[in-house]
Amino acid sequence: MPLQMNRDVFITCAVTGSGSTQDRSPHVPRSPKAIAESAIDAARAGAAVVHCHVRDPETGTPARDLALYREVTDRIRAADVDVVLNLTAGMGGDIVFGGVDAPLPVAAGTDMVGAAERVAHVAECRPEICTLDCGTMNFAEADYVMTNTPGMLVAMGRMMTELGVKPEIEAFDTGHLWYAKQLVKDGVLDSPALVQLCMGVPWGAPDDLNTFLAMVNNVPEDWTFSAFGLGRSQMPYVAASVLAGGNVRVGLEDNLMLDKGVLATNAQLVEKAVGIVEGLGARVIGPQDVRDRLGLTKMAPQS
């Protein structure tokens, strides 16, 4: 499809993620209070959407604890700034094999649970958006596999749709987009869909522009997409995505640095993205505009 610059852009801030970054920067939030405060600061800086994981408050390791999610979302909802809530549903699909000579039994770090458990915090907290990683993928770690089978994705996608929560399809490679379109065709996900193009995550789609344009050209014209690149590619991908007709994602989940040798906060990364978007002649839109565009429903959590 012909590329056309997006003139009305929303920014998503991925606040903390589930990577092992907690000891690489003091700005990576761990506790629910710190995660919520960082998300609120990002919203004040111009993020219309905050994408949240939770971590063990003591160790900083990724967690799936319902109470942690509930505290984060309650704190954000109680703030004096409006923002669209986007919770991960990527946890609970981790397999770490035992090594090349004895892959079974699986090793420490494996966290594989059923579809209902993977979506339990979404059902309780009722965010407007939650992520759906649309494929299985090798990551940089030697024996780790992010596991999302077609059957699991059908089950999770149906649960999200029935809850009235908008899935944000996370596509780490072209095949993930191919399957996402099948989920829409099969009626598992509603159309038009929302997709996040995840560039430069080893070993998914590399972050070169030819691959990015191949990803963009596989997004249906009536869908909404955002994109991000890791590390030093984060800010160049703000410009690339806007020029390709998309929206943008920044945040400490994907990049820790504001500049060479300068550790960033989430708010600083959002502020830098706002400057790039506006410098291109586009407008940064707010959370209510995002709800109107995507047909989102702002819901209350289950009591």
PDB file of C-alpha atoms in Angstrom:
ATOM      1  CA  MET A   1       0.000   0.000   0.000  1.00  0.00           C
ATOM      2  CA  PRO A   2       1.229   3.567  -0.581  1.00  0.00           C
ATOM      3  CA  LEU A   3       2.758   5.145   2.488  1.00  0.00           C
ATOM      4  CA  GLN A   4       1.147   8.277   3.859  1.00  0.00           C
ATOM      5  CA  MET A   5       2.415  10.178   6.880  1.00  0.00           C
ATOM      6  CA  ASN A   6       0.230  10.046   9.979  1.00  0.00           C
ATOM      7  CA  ARG A   7      -0.741  13.574  10.991  1.00  0.00           C
ATOM      8  CA  ASP A   8      -2.482  12.613  14.251  1.00  0.00           C
ATOM      9  CA  VAL A   9      -0.192  10.393  16.300  1.00  0.00           C
ATOM     10  CA  PHE A  10      -0.622   8.683  19.640  1.00  0.00           C
ATOM     11  CA  ILE A  11       2.323   7.740  21.811  1.00  0.00           C
ATOM     12  CA  THR A  12       2.430   4.570  23.890  1.00  0.00           C
ATOM     13  CA  CYS A  13       4.883   4.361  26.789  1.00  0.00           C
ATOM     14  CA  ALA A  14       6.036   0.823  27.645  1.00  0.00           C
ATOM     15  CA  VAL A  15       6.824   1.492  31.264  1.00  0.00           C
ATOM     16  CA  THR A  16       8.905  -1.401  32.606  1.00  0.00           C
ATOM     17  CA  GLY A  17       8.666  -4.623  30.575  1.00  0.00           C
ATOM     18  CA  SER A  18       9.740  -8.095  31.634  1.00  0.00           C
ATOM     19  CA  GLY A  19      13.393  -8.075  30.568  1.00  0.00           C
ATOM     20  CA  SER A  20      16.362  -8.268  32.911  1.00  0.00           C
ATOM     21  CA  THR A  21      16.855  -4.495  32.949  1.00  0.00           C
ATOM     22  CA  GLN A  22      16.000  -3.885  36.599  1.00  0.00           C
ATOM     23  CA  ASP A  23      19.650  -3.650  37.680  1.00  0.00           C
ATOM     24  CA  ARG A  24      20.870  -1.718  34.637  1.00  0.00           C
ATOM     25  CA  SER A  25      19.109   1.552  35.435  1.00  0.00           C
ATOM     26  CA  PRO A  26      17.756   3.051  38.662  1.00  0.00           C
ATOM     27  CA  HIS A  27      14.860   4.456  36.629  1.00  0.00           C
ATOM     28  CA  VAL A  28      13.350   1.041  35.780  1.00  0.00           C
ATOM     29  CA  PRO A  29      10.377   0.861  38.171  1.00  0.00           C
ATOM     30  CA  ARG A  30       9.847  -2.285  40.271  1.00  0.00           C
ATOM     31  CA  SER A  31       7.101  -1.740  42.851  1.00  0.00           C
ATOM     32  CA  PRO A  32       3.465  -1.111  41.883  1.00  0.00           C
ATOM     33  CA  LYS A  33       3.772   2.405  43.299  1.00  0.00           C
ATOM     34  CA  ALA A  34       6.893   3.146  41.233  1.00  0.00           C
ATOM     35  CA  ILE A  35       5.399   1.620  38.061  1.00  0.00           C
ATOM     36  CA  ALA A  36       2.208   3.643  38.454  1.00  0.00           C
ATOM     37  CA  GLU A  37       4.090   6.865  39.202  1.00  0.00           C
ATOM     38  CA  SER A  38       6.314   6.374  36.158  1.00  0.00           C
ATOM     39  CA  ALA A  39       3.250   5.695  33.990  1.00  0.00           C
ATOM     40  CA  ILE A  40       1.528   8.831  35.321  1.00  0.00           C
ATOM     41  CA  ASP A  41       4.641  10.931  34.635  1.00  0.00           C
ATOM     42  CA  ALA A  42       4.724   9.527  31.089  1.00  0.00           C
ATOM     43  CA  ALA A  43       1.075  10.472  30.603  1.00  0.00           C
ATOM     44  CA  ARG A  44       1.776  14.008  31.782  1.00  0.00           C
ATOM     45  CA  ALA A  45       4.651  14.157  29.272  1.00  0.00           C
ATOM     46  CA  GLY A  46       2.331  13.282  26.377  1.00  0.00           C
ATOM     47  CA  ALA A  47       1.757   9.509  26.322  1.00  0.00           C
ATOM     48  CA  ALA A  48      -1.871   8.689  25.525  1.00  0.00           C
ATOM     49  CA  VAL A  49      -1.365   4.986  26.324  1.00  0.00           C
ATOM     50  CA  VAL A  50       0.698   3.281  29.031  1.00  0.00           C
ATOM     51  CA  HIS A  51       1.674  -0.362  28.526  1.00  0.00           C
ATOM     52  CA  CYS A  52       2.336  -2.056  31.862  1.00  0.00           C
ATOM     53  CA  HIS A  53       3.971  -5.209  33.150  1.00  0.00           C
ATOM     54  CA  VAL A  54       4.513  -5.858  36.858  1.00  0.00           C
ATOM     55  CA  ARG A  55       7.634  -6.969  38.720  1.00  0.00           C
ATOM     56  CA  ASP A  56       8.448  -8.491  42.072  1.00  0.00           C
ATOM     57  CA  PRO A  57       8.955  -5.379  44.226  1.00  0.00           C
ATOM     58  CA  GLU A  58      12.001  -6.874  45.973  1.00  0.00           C
ATOM     59  CA  THR A  59      13.922  -8.542  43.142  1.00  0.00           C
ATOM     60  CA  GLY A  60      12.592  -6.707  40.096  1.00  0.00           C
ATOM     61  CA  THR A  61      11.966  -9.986  38.282  1.00  0.00           C
ATOM     62  CA  PRO A  62       8.837 -10.210  36.091  1.00  0.00           C
ATOM     63  CA  ALA A  63       5.648 -11.333  37.812  1.00  0.00           C
ATOM     64  CA  ARG A  64       2.023 -12.315  37.101  1.00  0.00           C
ATOM     65  CA  ASP A  65       0.612 -11.489  40.540  1.00  0.00           C
ATOM     66  CA  LEU A  66      -3.004 -10.268  40.328  1.00  0.00           C
ATOM     67  CA  ALA A  67      -2.596  -8.062  43.401  1.00  0.00           C
ATOM     68  CA  LEU A  68       0.353  -6.253  41.811  1.00  0.00           C
ATOM     69  CA  TYR A  69      -1.625  -5.594  38.627  1.00  0.00           C
ATOM     70  CA  ARG A  70      -4.605  -4.410  40.620  1.00  0.00           C
ATOM     71  CA  GLU A  71      -2.481  -1.968  42.628  1.00  0.00           C
ATOM     72  CA  VAL A  72      -0.825  -0.558  39.497  1.00  0.00           C
ATOM     73  CA  THR A  73      -4.106  -0.046  37.670  1.00  0.00           C
ATOM     74  CA  ASP A  74      -5.900   1.373  40.723  1.00  0.00           C
ATOM     75  CA  ARG A  75      -3.117   3.907  41.271  1.00  0.00           C
ATOM     76  CA  ILE A  76      -3.128   4.996  37.623  1.00  0.00           C
ATOM     77  CA  ARG A  77      -6.910   5.322  37.545  1.00  0.00           C
ATOM     78  CA  ALA A  78      -6.844   7.421  40.720  1.00  0.00           C
ATOM     79  CA  ALA A  79      -4.365   9.910  39.253  1.00  0.00           C
ATOM     80  CA  ASP A  80      -5.312  13.417  38.127  1.00  0.00           C
ATOM     81  CA  VAL A  81      -4.257  12.666  34.544  1.00  0.00           C
ATOM     82  CA  ASP A  82      -6.197  10.633  31.990  1.00  0.00           C
ATOM     83  CA  VAL A  83      -4.467   7.807  30.104  1.00  0.00           C
ATOM     84  CA  VAL A  84      -5.450   4.633  28.243  1.00  0.00           C
ATOM     85  CA  LEU A  85      -4.481   1.480  30.153  1.00  0.00           C
ATOM     86  CA  ASN A  86      -2.727  -1.292  28.213  1.00  0.00           C
ATOM     87  CA  LEU A  87      -1.729  -4.411  30.178  1.00  0.00           C
ATOM     88  CA  THR A  88       0.527  -7.177  28.923  1.00  0.00           C
ATOM     89  CA  ALA A  89      -0.904 -10.646  28.460  1.00  0.00           C
ATOM     90  CA  GLY A  90       2.422 -12.030  27.306  1.00  0.00           C
ATOM     91  CA  MET A  91       3.408 -13.600  30.604  1.00  0.00           C
ATOM     92  CA  GLY A  92       2.844 -17.312  31.233  1.00  0.00           C
ATOM     93  CA  GLY A  93       4.118 -18.513  27.865  1.00  0.00           C
ATOM     94  CA  ASP A  94       7.788 -19.022  28.723  1.00  0.00           C
ATOM     95  CA  ILE A  95       9.666 -22.290  28.162  1.00  0.00           C
ATOM     96  CA  VAL A  96      13.318 -22.691  29.080  1.00  0.00           C
ATOM     97  CA  PHE A  97      14.624 -26.005  27.790  1.00  0.00           C
ATOM     98  CA  GLY A  98      17.238 -27.988  29.657  1.00  0.00           C
ATOM     99  CA  GLY A  99      19.965 -27.710  27.016  1.00  0.00           C
ATOM    100  CA  VAL A 100      20.867 -29.236  23.690  1.00  0.00           C
ATOM    101  CA  ASP A 101      21.713 -32.696  25.056  1.00  0.00           C
ATOM    102  CA  ALA A 102      18.817 -32.957  27.526  1.00  0.00           C
ATOM    103  CA  PRO A 103      16.067 -30.474  26.604  1.00  0.00           C
ATOM    104  CA  LEU A 104      13.574 -32.213  28.895  1.00  0.00           C
ATOM    105  CA  PRO A 105      12.650 -31.754  31.639  1.00  0.00           C
ATOM    106  CA  VAL A 106      12.379 -28.019  31.184  1.00  0.00           C
ATOM    107  CA  ALA A 107      14.600 -25.780  33.300  1.00  0.00           C
ATOM    108  CA  ALA A 108      14.128 -23.068  35.898  1.00  0.00           C
ATOM    109  CA  GLY A 109      12.493 -19.983  34.458  1.00  0.00           C
ATOM    110  CA  THR A 110       9.770 -21.928  32.670  1.00  0.00           C
ATOM    111  CA  ASP A 111       6.364 -20.378  33.277  1.00  0.00           C
ATOM    112  CA  MET A 112       3.702 -22.070  31.141  1.00  0.00           C
ATOM    113  CA  VAL A 113       0.072 -21.715  32.193  1.00  0.00           C
ATOM    114  CA  GLY A 114      -3.345 -21.975  30.557  1.00  0.00           C
ATOM    115  CA  ALA A 115      -5.197 -19.317  28.617  1.00  0.00           C
ATOM    116  CA  ALA A 116      -7.567 -18.371  31.448  1.00  0.00           C
ATOM    117  CA  GLU A 117      -4.690 -17.822  33.865  1.00  0.00           C
ATOM    118  CA  ARG A 118      -2.780 -15.746  31.319  1.00  0.00           C
ATOM    119  CA  VAL A 119      -5.788 -13.453  30.957  1.00  0.00           C
ATOM    120  CA  ALA A 120      -6.897 -13.485  34.620  1.00  0.00           C
ATOM    121  CA  HIS A 121      -5.459 -10.046  35.437  1.00  0.00           C
ATOM    122  CA  VAL A 122      -7.116  -8.606  32.319  1.00  0.00           C
ATOM    123  CA  ALA A 123     -10.488  -9.989  33.432  1.00  0.00           C
ATOM    124  CA  GLU A 124     -10.017  -8.500  36.896  1.00  0.00           C
ATOM    125  CA  CYS A 125      -8.493  -5.109  36.055  1.00  0.00           C
ATOM    126  CA  ARG A 126     -10.425  -4.437  32.815  1.00  0.00           C
ATOM    127  CA  PRO A 127      -7.912  -2.276  30.925  1.00  0.00           C
ATOM    128  CA  GLU A 128      -8.960  -0.763  27.624  1.00  0.00           C
ATOM    129  CA  ILE A 129      -6.187  -2.637  25.754  1.00  0.00           C
ATOM    130  CA  CYS A 130      -4.146  -5.770  26.406  1.00  0.00           C
ATOM    131  CA  THR A 131      -1.429  -7.330  24.288  1.00  0.00           C
ATOM    132  CA  LEU A 132      -1.623 -10.553  22.284  1.00  0.00           C
ATOM    133  CA  ASP A 133       1.775 -11.845  21.104  1.00  0.00           C
ATOM    134  CA  CYS A 134       0.753 -13.455  17.829  1.00  0.00           C
ATOM    135  CA  GLY A 135       3.365 -16.193  17.514  1.00  0.00           C
ATOM    136  CA  THR A 136       6.041 -18.393  19.010  1.00  0.00           C
ATOM    137  CA  MET A 137       9.605 -17.075  18.790  1.00  0.00           C
ATOM    138  CA  ASN A 138      13.192 -17.757  19.771  1.00  0.00           C
ATOM    139  CA  PHE A 139      14.684 -14.895  21.784  1.00  0.00           C
ATOM    140  CA  ALA A 140      18.376 -14.138  22.239  1.00  0.00           C
ATOM    141  CA  GLU A 141      18.680 -16.515  25.198  1.00  0.00           C
ATOM    142  CA  ALA A 142      20.049 -19.926  24.184  1.00  0.00           C
ATOM    143  CA  ASP A 143      17.258 -22.221  25.382  1.00  0.00           C
ATOM    144  CA  TYR A 144      14.318 -19.829  25.913  1.00  0.00           C
ATOM    145  CA  VAL A 145      11.237 -19.862  23.672  1.00  0.00           C
ATOM    146  CA  MET A 146       8.306 -17.431  23.837  1.00  0.00           C
ATOM    147  CA  THR A 147       5.435 -19.842  23.266  1.00  0.00           C
ATOM    148  CA  ASN A 148       2.082 -18.849  21.776  1.00  0.00           C
ATOM    149  CA  THR A 149       0.488 -21.721  19.887  1.00  0.00           C
ATOM    150  CA  PRO A 150      -2.427 -21.144  17.482  1.00  0.00           C
ATOM    151  CA  GLY A 151      -4.774 -22.886  19.928  1.00  0.00           C
ATOM    152  CA  MET A 152      -3.610 -20.696  22.807  1.00  0.00           C
ATOM    153  CA  LEU A 153      -4.012 -17.538  20.733  1.00  0.00           C
ATOM    154  CA  VAL A 154      -7.536 -18.491  19.663  1.00  0.00           C
ATOM    155  CA  ALA A 155      -8.518 -19.114  23.285  1.00  0.00           C
ATOM    156  CA  MET A 156      -6.920 -15.925  24.619  1.00  0.00           C
ATOM    157  CA  GLY A 157      -8.193 -13.820  21.729  1.00  0.00           C
ATOM    158  CA  ARG A 158     -11.762 -14.976  22.292  1.00  0.00           C
ATOM    159  CA  MET A 159     -11.527 -14.203  26.008  1.00  0.00           C
ATOM    160  CA  MET A 160     -10.239 -10.686  25.305  1.00  0.00           C
ATOM    161  CA  THR A 161     -12.969 -10.038  22.742  1.00  0.00           C
ATOM    162  CA  GLU A 162     -15.680 -11.300  25.100  1.00  0.00           C
ATOM    163  CA  LEU A 163     -14.325  -9.081  27.890  1.00  0.00           C
ATOM    164  CA  GLY A 164     -14.597  -6.027  25.639  1.00  0.00           C
ATOM    165  CA  VAL A 165     -10.839  -5.385  25.906  1.00  0.00           C
ATOM    166  CA  LYS A 166      -9.092  -4.407  22.650  1.00  0.00           C
ATOM    167  CA  PRO A 167      -6.225  -6.786  21.836  1.00  0.00           C
ATOM    168  CA  GLU A 168      -3.042  -5.070  20.704  1.00  0.00           C
ATOM    169  CA  ILE A 169      -1.527  -7.648  18.373  1.00  0.00           C
ATOM    170  CA  GLU A 170       2.218  -7.757  18.940  1.00  0.00           C
ATOM    171  CA  ALA A 171       3.892  -8.858  15.714  1.00  0.00           C
ATOM    172  CA  PHE A 172       7.569  -9.745  15.993  1.00  0.00           C
ATOM    173  CA  ASP A 173       7.788 -11.074  12.427  1.00  0.00           C
ATOM    174  CA  THR A 174       5.787 -11.252   9.202  1.00  0.00           C
ATOM    175  CA  GLY A 175       4.273 -14.641  10.036  1.00  0.00           C
ATOM    176  CA  HIS A 176       2.755 -13.157  13.185  1.00  0.00           C
ATOM    177  CA  LEU A 177       0.894 -10.626  11.045  1.00  0.00           C
ATOM    178  CA  TRP A 178      -0.220 -13.409   8.712  1.00  0.00           C
ATOM    179  CA  TYR A 179      -1.757 -15.306  11.626  1.00  0.00           C
ATOM    180  CA  ALA A 180      -3.280 -12.151  13.106  1.00  0.00           C
ATOM    181  CA  LYS A 181      -5.188 -11.610   9.866  1.00  0.00           C
ATOM    182  CA  GLN A 182      -6.416 -15.196  10.103  1.00  0.00           C
ATOM    183  CA  LEU A 183      -7.677 -14.581  13.655  1.00  0.00           C
ATOM    184  CA  VAL A 184      -9.694 -11.632  12.343  1.00  0.00           C
ATOM    185  CA  LYS A 185     -10.960 -13.662   9.371  1.00  0.00           C
ATOM    186  CA  ASP A 186     -12.075 -16.433  11.753  1.00  0.00           C
ATOM    187  CA  GLY A 187     -13.953 -13.942  13.941  1.00  0.00           C
ATOM    188  CA  VAL A 188     -11.706 -14.459  16.978  1.00  0.00           C
ATOM    189  CA  LEU A 189     -10.610 -10.802  16.889  1.00  0.00           C
ATOM    190  CA  ASP A 190     -12.720  -7.866  15.785  1.00  0.00           C
ATOM    191  CA  SER A 191     -11.855  -5.776  12.763  1.00  0.00           C
ATOM    192  CA  PRO A 192     -10.362  -3.241  12.355  1.00  0.00           C
ATOM    193  CA  ALA A 193      -7.548  -4.482  14.576  1.00  0.00           C
ATOM    194  CA  LEU A 194      -4.725  -2.778  16.457  1.00  0.00           C
ATOM    195  CA  VAL A 195      -1.181  -4.003  15.882  1.00  0.00           C
ATOM    196  CA  GLN A 196       2.245  -3.210  17.321  1.00  0.00           C
ATOM    197  CA  LEU A 197       5.200  -3.862  14.996  1.00  0.00           C
ATOM    198  CA  CYS A 198       8.097  -5.004  17.189  1.00  0.00           C
ATOM    199  CA  MET A 199      11.348  -4.372  15.348  1.00  0.00           C
ATOM    200  CA  GLY A 200      14.848  -5.544  16.184  1.00  0.00           C
ATOM    201  CA  VAL A 201      13.960  -8.098  18.886  1.00  0.00           C
ATOM    202  CA  PRO A 202      16.389 -11.033  18.472  1.00  0.00           C
ATOM    203  CA  TRP A 203      15.409 -13.277  16.688  1.00  0.00           C
ATOM    204  CA  GLY A 204      12.356 -11.734  15.109  1.00  0.00           C
ATOM    205  CA  ALA A 205      12.151  -9.079  12.415  1.00  0.00           C
ATOM    206  CA  PRO A 206      15.399  -7.077  12.157  1.00  0.00           C
ATOM    207  CA  ASP A 207      15.087  -3.327  12.477  1.00  0.00           C
ATOM    208  CA  ASP A 208      16.239  -2.371   8.979  1.00  0.00           C
ATOM    209  CA  LEU A 209      13.835  -0.197   7.005  1.00  0.00           C
ATOM    210  CA  ASN A 210      13.271  -2.744   4.217  1.00  0.00           C
ATOM    211  CA  THR A 211      11.956  -5.258   6.737  1.00  0.00           C
ATOM    212  CA  PHE A 212       9.919  -2.560   8.460  1.00  0.00           C
ATOM    213  CA  LEU A 213       8.255  -1.575   5.194  1.00  0.00           C
ATOM    214  CA  ALA A 214       7.506  -5.234   4.491  1.00  0.00           C
ATOM    215  CA  MET A 215       5.759  -5.382   7.876  1.00  0.00           C
ATOM    216  CA  VAL A 216       3.862  -2.134   7.237  1.00  0.00           C
ATOM    217  CA  ASN A 217       2.768  -3.335   3.797  1.00  0.00           C
ATOM    218  CA  ASN A 218       1.251  -6.438   5.404  1.00  0.00           C
ATOM    219  CA  VAL A 219      -0.955  -4.415   7.771  1.00  0.00           C
ATOM    220  CA  PRO A 220      -4.508  -4.105   6.346  1.00  0.00           C
ATOM    221  CA  GLU A 221      -5.347  -0.545   5.364  1.00  0.00           C
ATOM    222  CA  ASP A 222      -8.179  -0.185   7.894  1.00  0.00           C
ATOM    223  CA  TRP A 223      -6.074  -1.400  10.854  1.00  0.00           C
ATOM    224  CA  THR A 224      -4.201   0.923  13.212  1.00  0.00           C
ATOM    225  CA  PHE A 225      -0.524   0.244  13.803  1.00  0.00           C
ATOM    226  CA  SER A 226       2.288   1.446  16.013  1.00  0.00           C
ATOM    227  CA  ALA A 227       5.936   0.483  15.892  1.00  0.00           C
ATOM    228  CA  PHE A 228       9.058   0.509  18.007  1.00  0.00           C
ATOM    229  CA  GLY A 229      12.733  -0.332  17.717  1.00  0.00           C
ATOM    230  CA  LEU A 230      15.021  -1.442  20.524  1.00  0.00           C
ATOM    231  CA  GLY A 231      17.833   0.534  22.123  1.00  0.00           C
ATOM    232  CA  ARG A 232      19.442   3.137  19.885  1.00  0.00           C
ATOM    233  CA  SER A 233      16.773   2.480  17.236  1.00  0.00           C
ATOM    234  CA  GLN A 234      13.953   3.691  19.484  1.00  0.00           C
ATOM    235  CA  MET A 235      13.902   7.346  18.436  1.00  0.00           C
ATOM    236  CA  PRO A 236      14.637   6.739  14.729  1.00  0.00           C
ATOM    237  CA  TYR A 237      11.589   4.448  14.741  1.00  0.00           C
ATOM    238  CA  VAL A 238       9.450   7.263  16.129  1.00  0.00           C
ATOM    239  CA  ALA A 239      10.125   9.129  12.874  1.00  0.00           C
ATOM    240  CA  ALA A 240       9.953   6.014  10.683  1.00  0.00           C
ATOM    241  CA  SER A 241       6.580   4.915  12.011  1.00  0.00           C
ATOM    242  CA  VAL A 242       4.989   8.357  11.676  1.00  0.00           C
ATOM    243  CA  LEU A 243       6.285   8.706   8.111  1.00  0.00           C
ATOM    244  CA  ALA A 244       4.927   5.239   7.286  1.00  0.00           C
ATOM    245  CA  GLY A 245       1.461   6.162   8.585  1.00  0.00           C
ATOM    246  CA  GLY A 246       1.683   4.723  12.086  1.00  0.00           C
ATOM    247  CA  ASN A 247       1.868   5.628  15.755  1.00  0.00           C
ATOM    248  CA  VAL A 248       4.803   5.236  18.112  1.00  0.00           C
ATOM    249  CA  ARG A 249       5.952   3.438  21.227  1.00  0.00           C
ATOM    250  CA  VAL A 250       8.810   4.450  23.509  1.00  0.00           C
ATOM    251  CA  GLY A 251       9.720   3.589  27.086  1.00  0.00           C
ATOM    252  CA  LEU A 252      12.108   1.752  29.371  1.00  0.00           C
ATOM    253  CA  GLU A 253      10.829  -1.659  28.302  1.00  0.00           C
ATOM    254  CA  ASP A 254      12.641  -1.164  24.985  1.00  0.00           C
ATOM    255  CA  ASN A 255      15.408   1.347  25.659  1.00  0.00           C
ATOM    256  CA  LEU A 256      17.193   2.673  28.755  1.00  0.00           C
ATOM    257  CA  MET A 257      19.098   5.588  27.244  1.00  0.00           C
ATOM    258  CA  LEU A 258      18.172   9.184  26.499  1.00  0.00           C
ATOM    259  CA  ASP A 259      21.529   9.813  24.838  1.00  0.00           C
ATOM    260  CA  LYS A 260      24.928   8.148  24.832  1.00  0.00           C
ATOM    261  CA  GLY A 261      25.869   7.613  28.471  1.00  0.00           C
ATOM    262  CA  VAL A 262      22.661   9.251  29.757  1.00  0.00           C
ATOM    263  CA  LEU A 263      20.072   7.029  31.435  1.00  0.00           C
ATOM    264  CA  ALA A 264      16.475   8.020  30.716  1.00  0.00           C
ATOM    265  CA  THR A 265      13.207   8.158  32.597  1.00  0.00           C
ATOM    266  CA  ASN A 266       9.988   7.194  30.867  1.00  0.00           C
ATOM    267  CA  ALA A 267       8.802  10.799  30.897  1.00  0.00           C
ATOM    268  CA  GLN A 268      12.024  11.971  29.212  1.00  0.00           C
ATOM    269  CA  LEU A 269      11.638   9.379  26.455  1.00  0.00           C
ATOM    270  CA  VAL A 270       8.054  10.481  25.866  1.00  0.00           C
ATOM    271  CA  GLU A 271       9.088  14.148  25.791  1.00  0.00           C
ATOM    272  CA  LYS A 272      11.761  13.354  23.196  1.00  0.00           C
ATOM    273  CA  ALA A 273       9.230  11.432  21.094  1.00  0.00           C
ATOM    274  CA  VAL A 274       6.780  14.349  21.287  1.00  0.00           C
ATOM    275  CA  GLY A 275       9.500  16.628  19.930  1.00  0.00           C
ATOM    276  CA  ILE A 276      10.194  14.308  17.000  1.00  0.00           C
ATOM    277  CA  VAL A 277       6.503  13.891  16.141  1.00  0.00           C
ATOM    278  CA  GLU A 278       5.824  17.616  16.284  1.00  0.00           C
ATOM    279  CA  GLY A 279       9.047  18.356  14.415  1.00  0.00           C
ATOM    280  CA  LEU A 280       7.709  16.277  11.528  1.00  0.00           C
ATOM    281  CA  GLY A 281       4.615  18.472  11.432  1.00  0.00           C
ATOM    282  CA  ALA A 282       2.259  15.965  13.058  1.00  0.00           C
ATOM    283  CA  ARG A 283       0.035  16.394  16.119  1.00  0.00           C
ATOM    284  CA  VAL A 284       0.265  14.305  19.302  1.00  0.00           C
ATOM    285  CA  ILE A 285      -3.243  13.232  20.294  1.00  0.00           C
ATOM    286  CA  GLY A 286      -4.577  12.457  23.757  1.00  0.00           C
ATOM    287  CA  PRO A 287      -6.258   9.471  25.402  1.00  0.00           C
ATOM    288  CA  GLN A 288      -9.861  10.398  24.566  1.00  0.00           C
ATOM    289  CA  ASP A 289      -8.934  10.805  20.909  1.00  0.00           C
ATOM    290  CA  VAL A 290      -7.395   7.322  21.053  1.00  0.00           C
ATOM    291  CA  ARG A 291     -10.571   5.878  22.601  1.00  0.00           C
ATOM    292  CA  ASP A 292     -12.676   7.510  19.900  1.00  0.00           C
ATOM    293  CA  ARG A 293     -10.401   6.297  17.107  1.00  0.00           C
ATOM    294  CA  LEU A 294     -10.117   2.698  18.346  1.00  0.00           C
ATOM    295  CA  GLY A 295     -13.600   2.297  19.802  1.00  0.00           C
ATOM    296  CA  LEU A 296     -12.273   1.670  23.305  1.00  0.00           C
ATOM    297  CA  THR A 297     -14.450   1.385  26.374  1.00  0.00           C
ATOM    298  CA  LYS A 298     -13.162   2.779  29.666  1.00  0.00           C
ATOM    299  CA  MET A 299     -14.254   0.151  32.169  1.00  0.00           C
ATOM    300  CA  ALA A 300     -14.193  -0.244  35.920  1.00  0.00           C
ATOM    301  CA  PRO A 301     -12.305  -3.168  37.468  1.00  0.00           C
ATOM    302  CA  GLN A 302     -14.197  -6.102  38.934  1.00  0.00           C
ATOM    303  CA  SER A 303     -15.082  -5.434  42.564  1.00  0.00           C
TER     304      SER A 303
END
